[in-house]
Each structure stands twice: as C-alpha cells, then as structure tokens.
mmCIF file of N, CA and C in Angstrom:
data_model
loop_
_atom_site.group_PDB
_atom_site.id
_atom_site.type_symbol
_atom_site.label_atom_id
_atom_site.label_comp_id
_atom_site.label_asym_id
_atom_site.label_seq_id
_atom_site.Cartn_x
_atom_site.Cartn_y
_atom_site.Cartn_z
ATOM 1 N N MET J 1 113.784 123.791 70.187
ATOM 2 C CA MET J 1 114.286 122.136 70.433
ATOM 3 C C MET J 1 115.544 121.720 71.415
ATOM 4 N N LYS J 2 116.532 122.398 70.704
ATOM 5 C CA LYS J 2 117.609 122.347 71.814
ATOM 6 C C LYS J 2 117.070 122.655 73.067
ATOM 7 N N LYS J 3 116.427 123.719 73.584
ATOM 8 C CA LYS J 3 115.965 123.650 74.957
ATOM 9 C C LYS J 3 115.143 122.625 75.685
ATOM 10 N N PHE J 4 114.211 121.888 74.415
ATOM 11 C CA PHE J 4 113.092 121.187 74.773
ATOM 12 C C PHE J 4 114.498 119.717 75.344
ATOM 13 N N ALA J 5 115.431 119.245 74.300
ATOM 14 C CA ALA J 5 116.066 118.604 74.571
ATOM 15 C C ALA J 5 116.996 118.502 76.128
ATOM 16 N N THR J 6 117.361 119.967 76.614
ATOM 17 C CA THR J 6 117.964 120.173 77.347
ATOM 18 C C THR J 6 117.134 120.045 78.901
ATOM 19 N N PHE J 7 115.864 120.575 78.790
ATOM 20 C CA PHE J 7 114.848 120.331 79.749
ATOM 21 C C PHE J 7 114.289 118.813 79.798
ATOM 22 N N VAL J 8 114.594 117.924 79.242
ATOM 23 C CA VAL J 8 114.188 116.688 78.966
ATOM 24 C C VAL J 8 115.610 116.198 79.912
ATOM 25 N N VAL J 9 116.998 115.967 79.337
ATOM 26 C CA VAL J 9 117.439 115.749 80.357
ATOM 27 C C VAL J 9 118.116 116.168 81.390
ATOM 28 N N LEU J 10 117.572 117.860 81.752
ATOM 29 C CA LEU J 10 117.549 117.912 83.090
ATOM 30 C C LEU J 10 116.380 117.330 83.937
ATOM 31 N N ASN J 11 115.624 117.281 83.783
ATOM 32 C CA ASN J 11 114.127 116.433 83.985
ATOM 33 C C ASN J 11 115.493 115.044 84.948
ATOM 34 N N PHE J 12 115.288 114.454 83.829
ATOM 35 C CA PHE J 12 115.830 112.545 83.793
ATOM 36 C C PHE J 12 116.897 112.823 84.541
ATOM 37 N N VAL J 13 117.943 113.908 85.026
ATOM 38 C CA VAL J 13 119.331 113.621 86.208
ATOM 39 C C VAL J 13 118.368 114.146 87.542
ATOM 40 N N LEU J 14 117.686 115.469 87.668
ATOM 41 C CA LEU J 14 116.689 115.019 88.265
ATOM 42 C C LEU J 14 116.167 114.417 89.187
ATOM 43 N N GLY J 15 115.789 113.678 88.088
ATOM 44 C CA GLY J 15 114.923 112.147 88.452
ATOM 45 C C GLY J 15 115.628 111.121 89.185
ATOM 46 N N LEU J 16 116.679 111.067 88.556
ATOM 47 C CA LEU J 16 118.017 109.719 88.723
ATOM 48 C C LEU J 16 118.356 110.434 90.502
ATOM 49 N N ALA J 17 118.789 111.667 90.963
ATOM 50 C CA ALA J 17 119.324 112.001 91.751
ATOM 51 C C ALA J 17 117.658 112.185 93.123
ATOM 52 N N VAL J 18 116.695 112.224 92.676
ATOM 53 C CA VAL J 18 115.417 112.232 94.365
ATOM 54 C C VAL J 18 115.403 110.754 94.458
ATOM 55 N N ALA J 19 115.866 109.812 92.974
ATOM 56 C CA ALA J 19 115.341 108.487 92.978
ATOM 57 C C ALA J 19 116.512 107.695 93.883
ATOM 58 N N ALA J 20 117.457 108.294 94.192
ATOM 59 C CA ALA J 20 118.827 107.768 94.784
ATOM 60 C C ALA J 20 118.581 108.424 96.149
ATOM 61 N N GLN J 21 118.731 109.272 96.656
ATOM 62 C CA GLN J 21 117.766 109.345 97.915
ATOM 63 C C GLN J 21 117.450 109.009 98.977
ATOM 64 N N THR J 22 115.725 108.609 98.045
ATOM 65 C CA THR J 22 114.860 107.739 98.956
ATOM 66 C C THR J 22 114.933 106.950 99.946
ATOM 67 N N ASN J 23 114.774 106.728 100.819
ATOM 68 C CA ASN J 23 114.672 105.637 101.951
ATOM 69 C C ASN J 23 114.252 104.538 101.605
ATOM 70 N N ASN J 24 114.743 103.407 101.458
ATOM 71 C CA ASN J 24 113.707 102.127 100.547
ATOM 72 C C ASN J 24 113.820 101.032 102.197
ATOM 73 N N ALA J 25 114.221 101.609 103.467
ATOM 74 C CA ALA J 25 114.096 100.835 104.657
ATOM 75 C C ALA J 25 112.424 100.119 104.525
ATOM 76 N N PRO J 26 112.402 98.747 105.126
ATOM 77 C CA PRO J 26 111.480 98.789 105.107
ATOM 78 C C PRO J 26 110.672 98.992 106.222
ATOM 79 N N LYS J 27 109.195 99.262 106.010
ATOM 80 C CA LYS J 27 108.458 99.977 106.931
ATOM 81 C C LYS J 27 107.740 98.899 108.606
ATOM 82 N N ILE J 28 108.123 99.039 109.022
ATOM 83 C CA ILE J 28 107.703 98.206 110.585
ATOM 84 C C ILE J 28 106.195 98.316 110.542
ATOM 85 N N ILE J 29 105.550 97.170 110.780
ATOM 86 C CA ILE J 29 103.949 96.622 111.142
ATOM 87 C C ILE J 29 103.692 96.506 112.143
ATOM 88 N N ASN J 30 103.120 97.485 113.072
ATOM 89 C CA ASN J 30 102.681 97.049 114.619
ATOM 90 C C ASN J 30 100.898 96.617 114.198
ATOM 91 N N GLY J 31 100.951 95.414 114.880
ATOM 92 C CA GLY J 31 99.878 94.440 115.069
ATOM 93 C C GLY J 31 100.209 93.327 115.049
ATOM 94 N N GLY J 32 100.699 92.569 115.093
ATOM 95 C CA GLY J 32 100.840 91.620 114.954
ATOM 96 C C GLY J 32 100.281 90.588 114.132
ATOM 97 N N VAL J 33 99.402 90.590 112.845
ATOM 98 C CA VAL J 33 99.140 90.163 112.121
ATOM 99 C C VAL J 33 99.581 90.505 110.880
ATOM 100 N N ILE J 34 100.068 89.329 109.913
ATOM 101 C CA ILE J 34 100.430 90.133 108.147
ATOM 102 C C ILE J 34 99.410 89.339 107.364
ATOM 103 N N ASN J 35 98.051 89.346 106.730
ATOM 104 C CA ASN J 35 97.928 88.763 105.593
ATOM 105 C C ASN J 35 96.779 87.811 106.180
ATOM 106 N N GLY J 36 96.685 87.698 107.560
ATOM 107 C CA GLY J 36 95.963 87.524 108.362
ATOM 108 C C GLY J 36 96.872 85.928 108.904
ATOM 109 N N LYS J 37 98.307 86.079 109.213
ATOM 110 C CA LYS J 37 98.813 84.710 110.013
ATOM 111 C C LYS J 37 99.838 85.667 110.813
ATOM 112 N N ALA J 38 99.286 85.447 112.234
ATOM 113 C CA ALA J 38 100.132 85.657 113.251
ATOM 114 C C ALA J 38 101.457 85.169 112.940
ATOM 115 N N LYS J 39 102.547 86.696 113.406
ATOM 116 C CA LYS J 39 103.935 86.308 113.400
ATOM 117 C C LYS J 39 104.339 85.337 114.847
ATOM 118 N N SER J 40 103.774 85.745 115.694
ATOM 119 C CA SER J 40 103.761 84.901 116.455
ATOM 120 C C SER J 40 102.811 84.821 117.762
ATOM 121 N N LEU J 41 102.600 83.157 118.216
ATOM 122 C CA LEU J 41 101.258 82.928 119.390
ATOM 123 C C LEU J 41 101.883 83.216 120.401
ATOM 124 N N ALA J 42 100.955 84.026 121.299
ATOM 125 C CA ALA J 42 100.949 84.182 122.618
ATOM 126 C C ALA J 42 100.578 82.776 123.645
ATOM 127 N N LYS J 43 101.229 82.308 124.512
ATOM 128 C CA LYS J 43 101.088 80.850 125.008
ATOM 129 C C LYS J 43 99.501 81.789 126.187
ATOM 130 N N PRO J 44 98.648 80.673 125.725
ATOM 131 C CA PRO J 44 97.403 80.730 126.609
ATOM 132 C C PRO J 44 97.974 80.984 128.130
ATOM 133 N N VAL J 45 97.181 81.520 128.961
ATOM 134 C CA VAL J 45 97.366 81.624 130.053
ATOM 135 C C VAL J 45 95.850 80.452 130.973
ATOM 136 N N TYR J 46 96.421 79.039 131.697
ATOM 137 C CA TYR J 46 95.593 78.679 132.371
ATOM 138 C C TYR J 46 95.468 78.681 133.548
ATOM 139 N N PRO J 47 94.497 78.607 134.535
ATOM 140 C CA PRO J 47 94.734 78.537 135.804
ATOM 141 C C PRO J 47 95.151 77.729 136.436
ATOM 142 N N ALA J 48 95.751 77.829 137.933
ATOM 143 C CA ALA J 48 96.702 76.742 138.591
ATOM 144 C C ALA J 48 96.490 76.164 139.112
#
C-alpha cells in the first residue's frame, strides 16, 4: 500500500511538472478567415 501511495504522489508531481512546462502560446492561424468571418477585407481593384 505504501508503494502505491508513493507511486500516486510521484505521478501527480510529475504531471504538474509537465503541465507547467507546456507552452500555452496561441497558435497562429493562416488563411484570413476564422469561423466564417474575415479578419480584414481587401479593397477591390477598380479599373481606372
């Protein structure tokens, strides 16, 4: 039982260490359209 408790505690501590090291930086989305809405609209080219 003591070994099991030690195993559980070590897994918990290691899990916290791994979670602390993960990079939570937002991912860059290329494409210009998110959820059907454009981030910016390009000006249309009109003939002179």
